[in-house]
CSV table of C-alpha atoms in Angstrom, one decimal:
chain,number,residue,atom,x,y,z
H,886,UNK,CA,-9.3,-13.0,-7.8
H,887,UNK,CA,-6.9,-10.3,-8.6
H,888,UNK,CA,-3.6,-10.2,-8.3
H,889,UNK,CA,0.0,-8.6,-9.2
H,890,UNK,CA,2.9,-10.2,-10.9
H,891,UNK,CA,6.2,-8.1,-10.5
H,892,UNK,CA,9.6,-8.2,-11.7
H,893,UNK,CA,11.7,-9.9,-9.0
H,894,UNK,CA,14.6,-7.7,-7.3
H,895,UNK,CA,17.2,-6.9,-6.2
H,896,UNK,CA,17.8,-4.6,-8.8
H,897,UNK,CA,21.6,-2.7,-9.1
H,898,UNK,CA,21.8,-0.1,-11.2
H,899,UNK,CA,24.3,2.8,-11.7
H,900,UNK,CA,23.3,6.2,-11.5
H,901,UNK,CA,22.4,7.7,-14.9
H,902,UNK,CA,21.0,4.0,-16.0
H,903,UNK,CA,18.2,3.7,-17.7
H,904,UNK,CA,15.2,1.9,-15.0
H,905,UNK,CA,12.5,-0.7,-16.0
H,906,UNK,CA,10.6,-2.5,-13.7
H,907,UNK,CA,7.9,-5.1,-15.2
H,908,UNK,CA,4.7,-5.1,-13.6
H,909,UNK,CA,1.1,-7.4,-15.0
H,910,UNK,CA,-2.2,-7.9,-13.1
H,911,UNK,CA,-5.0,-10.4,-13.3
H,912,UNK,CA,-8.4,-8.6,-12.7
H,913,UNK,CA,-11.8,-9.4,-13.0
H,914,UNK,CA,-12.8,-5.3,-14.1
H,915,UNK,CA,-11.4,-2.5,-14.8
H,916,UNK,CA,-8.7,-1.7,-12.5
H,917,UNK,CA,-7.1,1.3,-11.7
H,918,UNK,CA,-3.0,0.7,-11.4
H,919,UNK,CA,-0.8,2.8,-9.1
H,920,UNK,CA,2.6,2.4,-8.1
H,921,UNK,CA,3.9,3.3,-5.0
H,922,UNK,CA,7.5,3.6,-3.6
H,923,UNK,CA,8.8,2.8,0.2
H,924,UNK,CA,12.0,4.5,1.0
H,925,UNK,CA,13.8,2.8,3.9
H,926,UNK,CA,11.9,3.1,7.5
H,927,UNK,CA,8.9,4.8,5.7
H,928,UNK,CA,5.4,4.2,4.5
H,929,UNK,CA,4.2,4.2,0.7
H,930,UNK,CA,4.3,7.2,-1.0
H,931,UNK,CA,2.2,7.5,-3.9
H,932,UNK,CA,4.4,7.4,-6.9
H,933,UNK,CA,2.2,7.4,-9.8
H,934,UNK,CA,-1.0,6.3,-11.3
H,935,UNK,CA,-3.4,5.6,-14.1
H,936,UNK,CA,-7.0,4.9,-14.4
H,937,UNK,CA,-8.2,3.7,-17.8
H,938,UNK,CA,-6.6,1.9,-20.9
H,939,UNK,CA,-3.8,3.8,-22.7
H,940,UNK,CA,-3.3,6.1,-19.9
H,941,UNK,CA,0.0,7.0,-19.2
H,942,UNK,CA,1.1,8.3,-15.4
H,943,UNK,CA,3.9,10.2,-14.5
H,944,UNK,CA,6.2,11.8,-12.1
H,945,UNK,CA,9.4,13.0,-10.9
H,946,UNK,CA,11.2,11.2,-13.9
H,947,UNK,CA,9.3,8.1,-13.4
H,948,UNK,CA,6.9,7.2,-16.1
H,949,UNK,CA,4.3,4.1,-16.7
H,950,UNK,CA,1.3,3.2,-19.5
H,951,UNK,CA,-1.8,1.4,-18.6
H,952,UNK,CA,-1.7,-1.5,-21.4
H,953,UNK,CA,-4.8,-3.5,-21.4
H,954,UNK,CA,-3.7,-5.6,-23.8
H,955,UNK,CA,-1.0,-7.0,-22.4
H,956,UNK,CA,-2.0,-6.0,-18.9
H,957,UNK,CA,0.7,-4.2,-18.3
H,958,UNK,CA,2.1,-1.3,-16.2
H,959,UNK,CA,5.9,-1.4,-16.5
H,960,UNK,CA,7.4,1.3,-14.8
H,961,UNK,CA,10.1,3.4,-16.3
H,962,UNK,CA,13.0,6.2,-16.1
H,963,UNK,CA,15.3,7.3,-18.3
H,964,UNK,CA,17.9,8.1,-15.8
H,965,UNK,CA,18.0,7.0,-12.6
H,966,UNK,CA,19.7,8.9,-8.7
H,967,UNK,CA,21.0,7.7,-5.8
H,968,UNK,CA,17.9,8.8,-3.9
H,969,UNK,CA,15.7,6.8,-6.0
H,970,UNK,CA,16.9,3.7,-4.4
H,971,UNK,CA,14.2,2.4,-2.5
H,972,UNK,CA,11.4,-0.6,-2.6
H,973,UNK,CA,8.6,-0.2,-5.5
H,974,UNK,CA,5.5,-1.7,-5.7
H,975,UNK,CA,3.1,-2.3,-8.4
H,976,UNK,CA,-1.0,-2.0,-7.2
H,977,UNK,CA,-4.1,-2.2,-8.2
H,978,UNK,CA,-7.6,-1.1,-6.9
H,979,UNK,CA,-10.8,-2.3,-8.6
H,980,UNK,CA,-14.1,-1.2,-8.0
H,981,UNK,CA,-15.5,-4.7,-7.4
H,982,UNK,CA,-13.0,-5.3,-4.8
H,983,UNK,CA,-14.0,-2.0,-2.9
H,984,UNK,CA,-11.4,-0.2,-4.2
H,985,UNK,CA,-9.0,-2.1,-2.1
H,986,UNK,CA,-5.5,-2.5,-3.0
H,987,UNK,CA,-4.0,-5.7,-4.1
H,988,UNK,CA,0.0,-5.7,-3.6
H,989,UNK,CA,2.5,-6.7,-6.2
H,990,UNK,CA,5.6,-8.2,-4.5
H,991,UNK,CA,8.2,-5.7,-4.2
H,992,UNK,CA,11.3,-4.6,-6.2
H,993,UNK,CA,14.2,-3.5,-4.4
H,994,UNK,CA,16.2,-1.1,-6.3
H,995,UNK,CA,19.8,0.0,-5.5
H,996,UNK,CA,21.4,2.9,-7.3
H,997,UNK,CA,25.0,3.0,-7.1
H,998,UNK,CA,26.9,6.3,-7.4
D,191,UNK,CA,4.1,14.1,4.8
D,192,UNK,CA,0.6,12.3,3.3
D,193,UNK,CA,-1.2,14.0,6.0
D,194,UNK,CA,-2.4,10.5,7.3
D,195,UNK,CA,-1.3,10.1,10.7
D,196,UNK,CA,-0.5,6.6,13.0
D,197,UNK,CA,0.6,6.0,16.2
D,198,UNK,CA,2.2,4.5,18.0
D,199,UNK,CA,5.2,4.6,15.8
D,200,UNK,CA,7.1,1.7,17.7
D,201,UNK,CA,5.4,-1.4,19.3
D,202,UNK,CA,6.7,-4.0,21.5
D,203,UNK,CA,4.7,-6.7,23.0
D,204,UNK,CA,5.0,-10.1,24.4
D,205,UNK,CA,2.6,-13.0,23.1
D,206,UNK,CA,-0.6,-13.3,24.5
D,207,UNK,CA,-1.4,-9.5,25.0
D,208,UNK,CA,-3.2,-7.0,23.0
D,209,UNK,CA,-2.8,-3.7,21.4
D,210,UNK,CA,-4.4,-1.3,20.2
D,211,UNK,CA,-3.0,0.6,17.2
D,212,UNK,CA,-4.8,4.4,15.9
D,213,UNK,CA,-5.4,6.0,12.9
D,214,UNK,CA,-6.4,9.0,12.2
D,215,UNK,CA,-7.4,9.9,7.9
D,216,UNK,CA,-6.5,13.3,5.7
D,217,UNK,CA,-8.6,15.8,6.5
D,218,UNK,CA,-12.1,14.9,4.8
D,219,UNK,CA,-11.4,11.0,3.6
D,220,UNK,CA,-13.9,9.1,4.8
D,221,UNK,CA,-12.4,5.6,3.9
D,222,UNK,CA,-9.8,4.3,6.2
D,223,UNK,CA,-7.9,0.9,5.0
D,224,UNK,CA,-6.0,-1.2,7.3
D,225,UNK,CA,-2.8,-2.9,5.4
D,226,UNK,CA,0.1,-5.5,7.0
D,227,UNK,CA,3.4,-5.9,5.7
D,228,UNK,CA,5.4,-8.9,6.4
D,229,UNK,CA,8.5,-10.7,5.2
D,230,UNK,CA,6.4,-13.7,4.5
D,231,UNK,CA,3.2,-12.3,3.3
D,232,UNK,CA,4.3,-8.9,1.3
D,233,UNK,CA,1.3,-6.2,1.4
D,234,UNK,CA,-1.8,-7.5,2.5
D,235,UNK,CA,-5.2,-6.1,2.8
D,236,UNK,CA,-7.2,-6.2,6.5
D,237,UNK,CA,-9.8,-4.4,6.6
D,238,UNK,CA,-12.0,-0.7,5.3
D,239,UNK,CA,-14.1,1.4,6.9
D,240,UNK,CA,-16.2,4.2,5.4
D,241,UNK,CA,-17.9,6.8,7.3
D,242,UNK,CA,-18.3,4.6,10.5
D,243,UNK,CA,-19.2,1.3,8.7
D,244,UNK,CA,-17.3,-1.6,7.3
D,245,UNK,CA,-17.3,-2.2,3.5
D,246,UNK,CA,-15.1,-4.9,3.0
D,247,UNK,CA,-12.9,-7.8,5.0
D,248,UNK,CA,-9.7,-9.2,3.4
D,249,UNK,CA,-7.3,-11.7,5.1
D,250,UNK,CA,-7.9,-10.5,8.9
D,251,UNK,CA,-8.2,-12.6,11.3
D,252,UNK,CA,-10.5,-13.2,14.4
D,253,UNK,CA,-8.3,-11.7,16.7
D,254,UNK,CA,-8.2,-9.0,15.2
D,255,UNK,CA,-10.6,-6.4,14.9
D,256,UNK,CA,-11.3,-2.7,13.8
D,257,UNK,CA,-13.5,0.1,13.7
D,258,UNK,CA,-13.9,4.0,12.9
D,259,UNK,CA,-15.4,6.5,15.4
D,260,UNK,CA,-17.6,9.3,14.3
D,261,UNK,CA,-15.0,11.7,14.1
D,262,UNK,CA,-13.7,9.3,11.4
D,263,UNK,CA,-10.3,8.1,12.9
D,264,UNK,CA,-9.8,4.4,13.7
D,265,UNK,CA,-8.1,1.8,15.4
D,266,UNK,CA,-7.1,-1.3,14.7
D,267,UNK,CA,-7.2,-4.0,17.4
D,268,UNK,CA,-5.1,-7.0,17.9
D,269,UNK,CA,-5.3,-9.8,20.8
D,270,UNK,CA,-4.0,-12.9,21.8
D,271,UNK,CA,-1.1,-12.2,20.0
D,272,UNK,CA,1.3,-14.8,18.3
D,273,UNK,CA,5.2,-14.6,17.2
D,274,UNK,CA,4.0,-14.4,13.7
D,275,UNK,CA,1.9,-10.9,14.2
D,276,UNK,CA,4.9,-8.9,14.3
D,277,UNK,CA,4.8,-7.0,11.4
D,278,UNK,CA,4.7,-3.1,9.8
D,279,UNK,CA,0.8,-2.0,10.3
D,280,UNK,CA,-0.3,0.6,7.7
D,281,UNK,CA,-3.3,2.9,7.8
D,282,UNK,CA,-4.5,4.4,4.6
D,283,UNK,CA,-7.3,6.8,3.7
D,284,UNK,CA,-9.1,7.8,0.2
D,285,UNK,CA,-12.7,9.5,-0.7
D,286,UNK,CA,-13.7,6.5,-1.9
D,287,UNK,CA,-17.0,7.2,-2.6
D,288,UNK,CA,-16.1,10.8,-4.3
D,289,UNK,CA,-13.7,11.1,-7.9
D,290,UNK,CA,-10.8,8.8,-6.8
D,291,UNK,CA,-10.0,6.0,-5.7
D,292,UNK,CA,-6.4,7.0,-5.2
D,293,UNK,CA,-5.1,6.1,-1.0
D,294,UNK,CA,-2.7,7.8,0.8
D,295,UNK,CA,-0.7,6.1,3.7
D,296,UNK,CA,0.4,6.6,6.7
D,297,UNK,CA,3.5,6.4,8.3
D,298,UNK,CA,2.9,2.5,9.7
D,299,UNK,CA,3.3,1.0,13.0
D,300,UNK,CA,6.3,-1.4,13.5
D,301,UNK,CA,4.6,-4.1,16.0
D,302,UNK,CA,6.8,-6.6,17.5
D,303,UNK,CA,5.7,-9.6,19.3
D,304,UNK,CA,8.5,-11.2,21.9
């Protein structure tokens, strides 16, 4: 079945730091790959996302590229806030699956002033 | 604000009971997912509904149950419940079925079993 493999957390970082967060998915199709963000006592908020190969999504800072050969979505910024520190998850949504999502773990990210 | 809407915010319960949690989607979504987040479990996938019907069942279990009313908003229902339940309960909605299969999620609803 599918599934998301992310980059373990807690993550520290001080402001101004550059951010990765590793992110690769097993699916049977073609997946689409978002990645959300869950700031403390709220739901997801949709951060990003990409639908085909080569695609790159971006916003607010926050970039990732949809790499099918290494089935890849790392997310990236060049320089990180203080109110990006939240929880970020890695997702994917295939057709065959009925577009449901399937959950990477969760990276904790702290960004210190 | 995502424009998807849950309540109640805040659940507590004692073992045994059952609740009832509600959904309502974005204005013209017709897909509603049901999603639980635990400590143990991450993000997992319970249930969708589109347009009134189910379309797919992930790790939800008997107790539990769901369904979408014709004026599209659901609920999610959850019964002899066990220590191990409590857990944040997100709704999300999409137009699956239209040009994207991106969903947009609700604020959640934070049960706790006692």
């Amino acid at each position: 079945g599918d599934s998301v493999t992310q980059m373990e957390g807690p993550v520290t970082l001080s402001e101004e730091a550059f951010l990765t967060i590793n992110c690769t998915y097993t699916a049977t199709g073609y997946p689409s790959l978002f990645w959300y963000v869950q700031y403390p006592g709220e739901g997801l908020q949709l951060l990003l996302k990409a639908t085909k190969a080569d695609d790159k999504g971006s916003n607010k800072g926050f970039e990732a590229t949809y790499r099918k050969e290494t089935t890849s979505f790392h997310l990236e910024k060049g320089s990180v806030q203080v109110s990006d520190s939240a929880v970020y998850f890695c997702a994917l949504s295939d057709i065959g699956s009925a577009r449901q999502l399937t959950f990477g773990s969760g990276t904790q990210l702290t960004v210190l002033p | 604000d995502s424009g998807v809407t849950q309540t109640p915010k805040h659940l507590i319960t004692a073992t045994g009971q059952r609740v009832t949690l509600r959904c309502s989607p974005r204005s013209g979504d017709l897909s509603v997912y049901w999603y639980q987040q635990s400590l143990d479990q991450g993000l997992q996938f319970l249930i969708q509904y589109y347009n009134g019907e189910e379309r797919a069942k992930g790790n939800i279990l008997e107790r539990f149950s769901a369904q979408q009313f014709p004026d599209l908003h659901s609920e999610l229902n959850l019964s002899s419940l066990e220590l191990g339940d409590s857990a944040l309960y997100f709704c999300a909605s999409s137009d699956a079925g239209g040009s994207t299969d991106t969903q947009y999620f609700g604020p959640g609803t934070r049960l706790t079993v006692l």
